[in-house]
XYZ file of C-alpha atoms in Angstrom:
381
model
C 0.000 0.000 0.000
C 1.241 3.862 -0.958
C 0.649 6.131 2.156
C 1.287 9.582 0.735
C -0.584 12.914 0.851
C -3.283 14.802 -1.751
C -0.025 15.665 -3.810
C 1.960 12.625 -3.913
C 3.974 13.165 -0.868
C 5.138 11.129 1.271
C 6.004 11.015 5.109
C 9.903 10.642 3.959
C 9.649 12.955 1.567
C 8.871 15.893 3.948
C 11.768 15.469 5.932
C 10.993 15.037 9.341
C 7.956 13.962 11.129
C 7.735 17.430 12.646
C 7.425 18.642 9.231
C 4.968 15.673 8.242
C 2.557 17.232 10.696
C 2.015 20.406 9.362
C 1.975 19.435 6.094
C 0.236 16.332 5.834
C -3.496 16.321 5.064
C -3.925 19.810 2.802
C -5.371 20.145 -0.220
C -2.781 21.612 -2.476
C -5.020 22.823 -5.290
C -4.668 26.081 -6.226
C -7.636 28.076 -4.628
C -8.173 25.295 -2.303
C -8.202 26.707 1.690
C -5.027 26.376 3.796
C -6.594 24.319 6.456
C -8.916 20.951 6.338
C -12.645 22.547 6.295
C -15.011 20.970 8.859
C -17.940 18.412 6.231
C -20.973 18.474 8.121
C -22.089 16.246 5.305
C -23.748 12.704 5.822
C -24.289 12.133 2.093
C -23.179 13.506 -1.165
C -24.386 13.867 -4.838
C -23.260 10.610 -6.313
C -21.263 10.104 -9.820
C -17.716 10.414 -7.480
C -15.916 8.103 -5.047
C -17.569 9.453 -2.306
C -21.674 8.860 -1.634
C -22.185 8.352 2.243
C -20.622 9.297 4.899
C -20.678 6.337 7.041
C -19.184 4.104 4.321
C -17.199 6.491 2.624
C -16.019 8.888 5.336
C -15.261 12.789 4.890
C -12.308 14.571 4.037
C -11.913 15.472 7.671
C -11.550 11.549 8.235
C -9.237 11.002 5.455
C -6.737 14.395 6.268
C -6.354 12.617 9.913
C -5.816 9.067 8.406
C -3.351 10.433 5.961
C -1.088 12.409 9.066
C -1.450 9.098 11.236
C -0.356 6.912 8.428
C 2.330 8.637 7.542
C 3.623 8.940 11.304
C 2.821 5.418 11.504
C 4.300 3.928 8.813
C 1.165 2.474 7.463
C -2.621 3.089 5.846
C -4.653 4.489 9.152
C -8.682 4.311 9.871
C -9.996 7.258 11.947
C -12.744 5.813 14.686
C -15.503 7.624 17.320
C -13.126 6.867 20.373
C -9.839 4.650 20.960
C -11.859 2.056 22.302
C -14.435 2.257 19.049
C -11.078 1.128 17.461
C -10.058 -1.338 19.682
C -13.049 -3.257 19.893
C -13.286 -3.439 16.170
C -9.856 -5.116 16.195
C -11.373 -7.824 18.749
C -14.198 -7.576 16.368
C -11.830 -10.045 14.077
C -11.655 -12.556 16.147
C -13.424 -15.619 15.594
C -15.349 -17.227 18.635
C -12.828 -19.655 20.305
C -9.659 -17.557 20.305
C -7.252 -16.947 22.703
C -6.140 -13.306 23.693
C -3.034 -12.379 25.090
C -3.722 -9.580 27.600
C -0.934 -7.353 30.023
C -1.358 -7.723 33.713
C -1.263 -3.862 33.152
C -3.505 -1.883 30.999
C -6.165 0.258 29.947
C -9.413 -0.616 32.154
C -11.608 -0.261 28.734
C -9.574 -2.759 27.297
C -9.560 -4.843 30.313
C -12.991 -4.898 30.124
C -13.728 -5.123 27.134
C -11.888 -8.490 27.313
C -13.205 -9.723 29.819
C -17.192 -9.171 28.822
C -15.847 -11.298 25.756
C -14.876 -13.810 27.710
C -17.665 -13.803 29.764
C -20.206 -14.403 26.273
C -17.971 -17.321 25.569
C -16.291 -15.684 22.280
C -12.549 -15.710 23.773
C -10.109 -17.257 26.725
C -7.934 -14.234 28.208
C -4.375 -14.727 29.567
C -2.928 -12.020 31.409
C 1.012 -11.500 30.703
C 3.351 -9.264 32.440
C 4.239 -6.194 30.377
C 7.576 -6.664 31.160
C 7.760 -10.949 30.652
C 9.362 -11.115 27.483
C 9.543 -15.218 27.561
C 5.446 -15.223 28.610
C 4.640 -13.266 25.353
C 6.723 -15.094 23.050
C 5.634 -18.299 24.675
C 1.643 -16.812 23.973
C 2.795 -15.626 20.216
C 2.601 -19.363 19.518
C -1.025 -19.788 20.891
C -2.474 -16.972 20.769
C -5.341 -15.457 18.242
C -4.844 -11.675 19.621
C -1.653 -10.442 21.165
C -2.266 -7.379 23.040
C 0.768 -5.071 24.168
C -0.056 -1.838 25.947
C 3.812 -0.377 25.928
C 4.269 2.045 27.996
C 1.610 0.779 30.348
C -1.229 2.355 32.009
C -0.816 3.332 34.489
C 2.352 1.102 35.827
C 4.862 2.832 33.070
C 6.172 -0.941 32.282
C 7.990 -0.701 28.531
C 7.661 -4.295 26.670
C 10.415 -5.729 24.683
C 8.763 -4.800 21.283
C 11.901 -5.795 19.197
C 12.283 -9.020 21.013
C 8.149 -9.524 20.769
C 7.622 -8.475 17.348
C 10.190 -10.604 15.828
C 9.054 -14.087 17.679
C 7.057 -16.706 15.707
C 3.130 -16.311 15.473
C 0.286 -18.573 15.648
C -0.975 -18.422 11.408
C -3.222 -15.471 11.278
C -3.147 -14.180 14.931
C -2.825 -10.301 15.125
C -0.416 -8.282 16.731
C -1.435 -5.592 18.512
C 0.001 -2.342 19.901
C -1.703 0.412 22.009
C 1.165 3.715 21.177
C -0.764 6.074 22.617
C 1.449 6.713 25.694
C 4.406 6.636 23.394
C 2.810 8.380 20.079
C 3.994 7.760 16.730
C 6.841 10.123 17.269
C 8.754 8.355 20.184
C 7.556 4.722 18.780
C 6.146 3.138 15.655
C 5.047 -0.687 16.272
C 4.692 -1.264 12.725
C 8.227 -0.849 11.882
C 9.102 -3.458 14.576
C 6.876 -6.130 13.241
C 3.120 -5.338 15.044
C 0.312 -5.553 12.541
C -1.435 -2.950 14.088
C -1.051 0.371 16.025
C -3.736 2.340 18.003
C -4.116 5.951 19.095
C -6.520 7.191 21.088
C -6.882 10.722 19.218
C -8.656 11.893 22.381
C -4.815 12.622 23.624
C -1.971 13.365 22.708
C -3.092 13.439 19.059
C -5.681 16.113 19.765
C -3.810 17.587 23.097
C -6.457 20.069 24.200
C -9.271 17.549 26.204
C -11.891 18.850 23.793
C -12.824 16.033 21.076
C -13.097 12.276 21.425
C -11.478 9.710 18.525
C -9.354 7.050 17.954
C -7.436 5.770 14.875
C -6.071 2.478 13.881
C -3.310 2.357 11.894
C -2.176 -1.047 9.624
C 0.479 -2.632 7.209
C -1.681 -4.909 5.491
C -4.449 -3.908 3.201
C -6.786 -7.369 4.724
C -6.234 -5.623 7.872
C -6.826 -2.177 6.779
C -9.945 -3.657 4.544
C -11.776 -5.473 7.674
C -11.401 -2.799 9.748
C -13.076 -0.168 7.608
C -15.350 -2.653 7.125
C -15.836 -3.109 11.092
C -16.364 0.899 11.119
C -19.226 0.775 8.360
C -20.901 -1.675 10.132
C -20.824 -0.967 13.806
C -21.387 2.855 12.947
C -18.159 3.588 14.835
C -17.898 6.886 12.764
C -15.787 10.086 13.705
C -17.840 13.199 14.251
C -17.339 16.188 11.637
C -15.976 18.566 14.442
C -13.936 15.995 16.523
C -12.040 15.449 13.248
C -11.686 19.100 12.495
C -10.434 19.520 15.847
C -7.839 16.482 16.004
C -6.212 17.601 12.799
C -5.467 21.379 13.891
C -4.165 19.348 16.944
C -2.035 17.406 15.483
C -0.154 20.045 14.015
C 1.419 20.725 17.253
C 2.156 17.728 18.152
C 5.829 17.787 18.306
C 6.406 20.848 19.917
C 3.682 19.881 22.719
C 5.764 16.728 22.979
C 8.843 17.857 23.449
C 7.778 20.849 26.014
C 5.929 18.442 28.258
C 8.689 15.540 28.268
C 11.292 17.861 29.185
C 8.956 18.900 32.340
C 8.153 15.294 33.083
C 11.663 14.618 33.243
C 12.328 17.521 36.029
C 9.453 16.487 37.442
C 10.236 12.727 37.896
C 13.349 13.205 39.081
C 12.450 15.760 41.660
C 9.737 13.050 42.655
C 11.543 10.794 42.948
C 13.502 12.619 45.776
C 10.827 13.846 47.553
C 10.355 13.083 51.178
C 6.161 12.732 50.390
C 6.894 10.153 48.041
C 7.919 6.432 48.392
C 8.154 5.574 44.834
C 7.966 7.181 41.286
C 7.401 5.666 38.128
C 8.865 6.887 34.745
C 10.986 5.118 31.913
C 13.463 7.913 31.771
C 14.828 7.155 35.613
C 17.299 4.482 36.071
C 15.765 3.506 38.587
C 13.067 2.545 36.327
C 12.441 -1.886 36.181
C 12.574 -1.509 32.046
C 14.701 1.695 31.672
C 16.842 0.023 29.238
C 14.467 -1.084 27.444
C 12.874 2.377 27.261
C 15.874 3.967 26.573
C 17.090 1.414 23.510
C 13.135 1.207 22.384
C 11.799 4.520 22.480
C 13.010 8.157 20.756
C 11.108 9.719 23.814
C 10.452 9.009 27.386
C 6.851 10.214 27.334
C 4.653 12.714 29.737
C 3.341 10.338 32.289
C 4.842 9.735 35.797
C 3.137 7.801 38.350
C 4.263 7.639 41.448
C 2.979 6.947 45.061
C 2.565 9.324 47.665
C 3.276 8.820 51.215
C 0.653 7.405 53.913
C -3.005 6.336 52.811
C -5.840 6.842 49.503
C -7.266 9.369 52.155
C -3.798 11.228 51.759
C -3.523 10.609 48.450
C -6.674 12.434 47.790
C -5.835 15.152 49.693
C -2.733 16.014 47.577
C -5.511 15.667 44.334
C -7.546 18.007 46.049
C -4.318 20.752 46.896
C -3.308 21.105 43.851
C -3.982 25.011 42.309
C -2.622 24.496 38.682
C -2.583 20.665 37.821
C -6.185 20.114 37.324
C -7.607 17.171 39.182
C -8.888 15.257 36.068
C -8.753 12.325 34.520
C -7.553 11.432 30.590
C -3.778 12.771 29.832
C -1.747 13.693 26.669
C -3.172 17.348 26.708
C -1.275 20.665 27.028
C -2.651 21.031 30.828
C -1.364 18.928 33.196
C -3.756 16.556 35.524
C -3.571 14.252 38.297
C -5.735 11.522 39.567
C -5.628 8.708 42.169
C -6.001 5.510 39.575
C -7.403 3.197 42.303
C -10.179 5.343 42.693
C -11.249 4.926 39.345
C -14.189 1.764 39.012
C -11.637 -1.329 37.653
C -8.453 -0.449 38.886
C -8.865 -0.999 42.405
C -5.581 -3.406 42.125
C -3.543 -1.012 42.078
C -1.846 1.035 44.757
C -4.126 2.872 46.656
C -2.240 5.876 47.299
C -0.931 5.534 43.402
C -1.041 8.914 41.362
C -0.652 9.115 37.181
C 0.281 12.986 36.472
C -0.180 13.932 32.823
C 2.638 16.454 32.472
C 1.158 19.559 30.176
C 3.149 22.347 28.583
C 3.057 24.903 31.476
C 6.246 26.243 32.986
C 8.264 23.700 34.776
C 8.702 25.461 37.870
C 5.105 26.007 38.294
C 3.943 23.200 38.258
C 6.821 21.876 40.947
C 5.730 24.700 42.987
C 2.372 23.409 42.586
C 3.184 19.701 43.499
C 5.636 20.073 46.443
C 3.244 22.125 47.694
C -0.046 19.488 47.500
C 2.756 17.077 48.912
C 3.718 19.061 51.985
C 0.093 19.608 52.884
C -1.838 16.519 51.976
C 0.852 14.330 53.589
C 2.030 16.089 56.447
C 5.851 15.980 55.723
């Protein structure tokens, strides 16, 4: 499959990825406006390649598919929500199949796993992110394997290489969720995954104001039966969330870079502190998989979770200190937010005085200011 722009371009042929975003997506003709137009359109007059919306999509859809693919490495399909992608990859599966699941990951996904198995169309086994042997063992068995790398919220970066390059059970899919890493500090694809997912909804968009997700393929079967999947189930993006995600994406690089070199500070000065007992974040040494961050990935990422001193009841006390990190769920966007994970309905596993900060774009010393404080008062150090 080609993966190029309107004009014939190419995500190589624009130089760097930084220069793939802004580029990527426009219609060149002359006359034509700078920026992708919103299509509130469901149908249009027929006699081109385009008749309905829900089967043919929008050029909204497409300008988005065309920036993912490109950063990708592959032919992308734009989706509702992350998980309206993800479930149309489990959508694949015939009843009977095995799916290889982390011990760490998305609670959507874990749950959307599990409901399967519960209706008697799969068997789940849970793998340690980090239990390189486990996954290769399950690449032989396995109908779906399912890597969430960097986890959520643990931080725990899989051995992709070692992964991608083991044997597979004929016709099982490999999965990846990038959407902690993005396509700029990891591409699955080029390691040997047959598919990578986004969830738009962050770090793609960046500004907590649109929902969408985006799957993103190397083989045209793949990329065929999941536009298919999206025709079918009605998983369709909206006209505005698309609008919205491409003007995001434009940014993307200099949003990424701003807010992983305050993570950074931020983790390490965590990671010190005398309110915390442990931090999590790929970029310490400390880290369990740091090597395997730092050999894997281009980029460390924006998320740091770490655990805070005494009990939840003190961990939601430092949530509810905080003056500029907003006390929010979701992550990826130029603000940052904090939540306690545990509190959240499926994740009660975890630590209960756990905390995943989203580090935004604001000045670095701010939002230190902002934490040590919430620290010093909500655990009483």
């Amino acid at each position: 499959m080609a993966f190029s722009d309107r004009s014939g371009h190419t995500a190589g042929d624009a130089g760097s990825v930084e220069s793939w975003l802004i580029s990527a997506g426009r219609d060149r003709r002359p006359g034509s406006p700078l920026n992708v137009q919103p299509c509130p359109a469901s149908n249009f007059v027929l006699g081109d390649h385009r008749a309905y919306a829900r089967d043919d999509g929008t050029p909204g859809w497409e300008a988005l598919e065309e920036i993912t693919g490109g950063l990708e490495g592959g032919a992308s399909v734009a989706f509702a929500s992350g998980m309206a992608g993800i479930a149309a990859i489990f959508d694949q599966l015939p009843t009977g199949s095995v799916v290889a699941l982390p011990d760490d990951c998305y609670q959507g996904v874990a749950a959307l796993a599990q409901a399967g198995q519960g209706r008697g169309r799969w068997t789940v086994c849970r793998v340690g992110v980090a239990d390189t042997a486990g996954w290769i063992e399950m690449c032989a068995v396995a109908d779906l394997i399912w890597i969430e790398s960097p986890s959520n919220p643990l931080l725990a970066v899989a051995d992709l290489v070692s992964i991608c390059a083991a044997p597979r059970k004929p016709g099982a899919i490999l999965g990846v969720d990038n959407t902690f890493a993005t396509p700029l500090n990891q591409r699955p694809l080029s390691l040997g995954a047959d598919m990578s997912v986004q969830s738009v909804t962050k770090f793609i968009g960046g500004h907590s104001d649109l929902l969408g997700g985006v799957v993103t393929v190397r083989d045209p079967n793949h990329f065929a039966a999941l536009r298919h999947a999206r025709e079918l189930l009605g998983a369709t993006p909206g006209t505005l969330e698309m609008f919205l995600a491409v003007r995001g994406a434009r940014t993307l690089a200099v949003r990424l870079e701003r807010a992983q070199n305050n993570a950074m500070t931020l983790a390490q000065r965590l990671a010190r502190h005398s309110g915390v007992t442990l931090t999590r974040y790929p970029g310490l040494p400390s880290h369990p998989t740091h090597e395997i961050a730092r050999s894997q990935l281009k980029g460390f990422g924006t998320i740091i979770s770490f655990d805070v001193r005494g009990n939840a009841a003190d961990a939601e006390a430092v949530c509810a200190g905080l003056q500029l990190i907003q006390h929010a769920t979701s992550l990826g966007a130029v603000e940052s937010t904090l939540e306690r994970r545990a509190g959240i309905p499926g994740q009660e596993h975890l630590p209960p005085t756990l905390l995943r900060l989203s580090v935004g774009i604001e000045a670095v010393e701010d939002l230190w200011a902002d934490l040590d404080r919430a620290l010093r008062d909500g655990t009483a150090v």
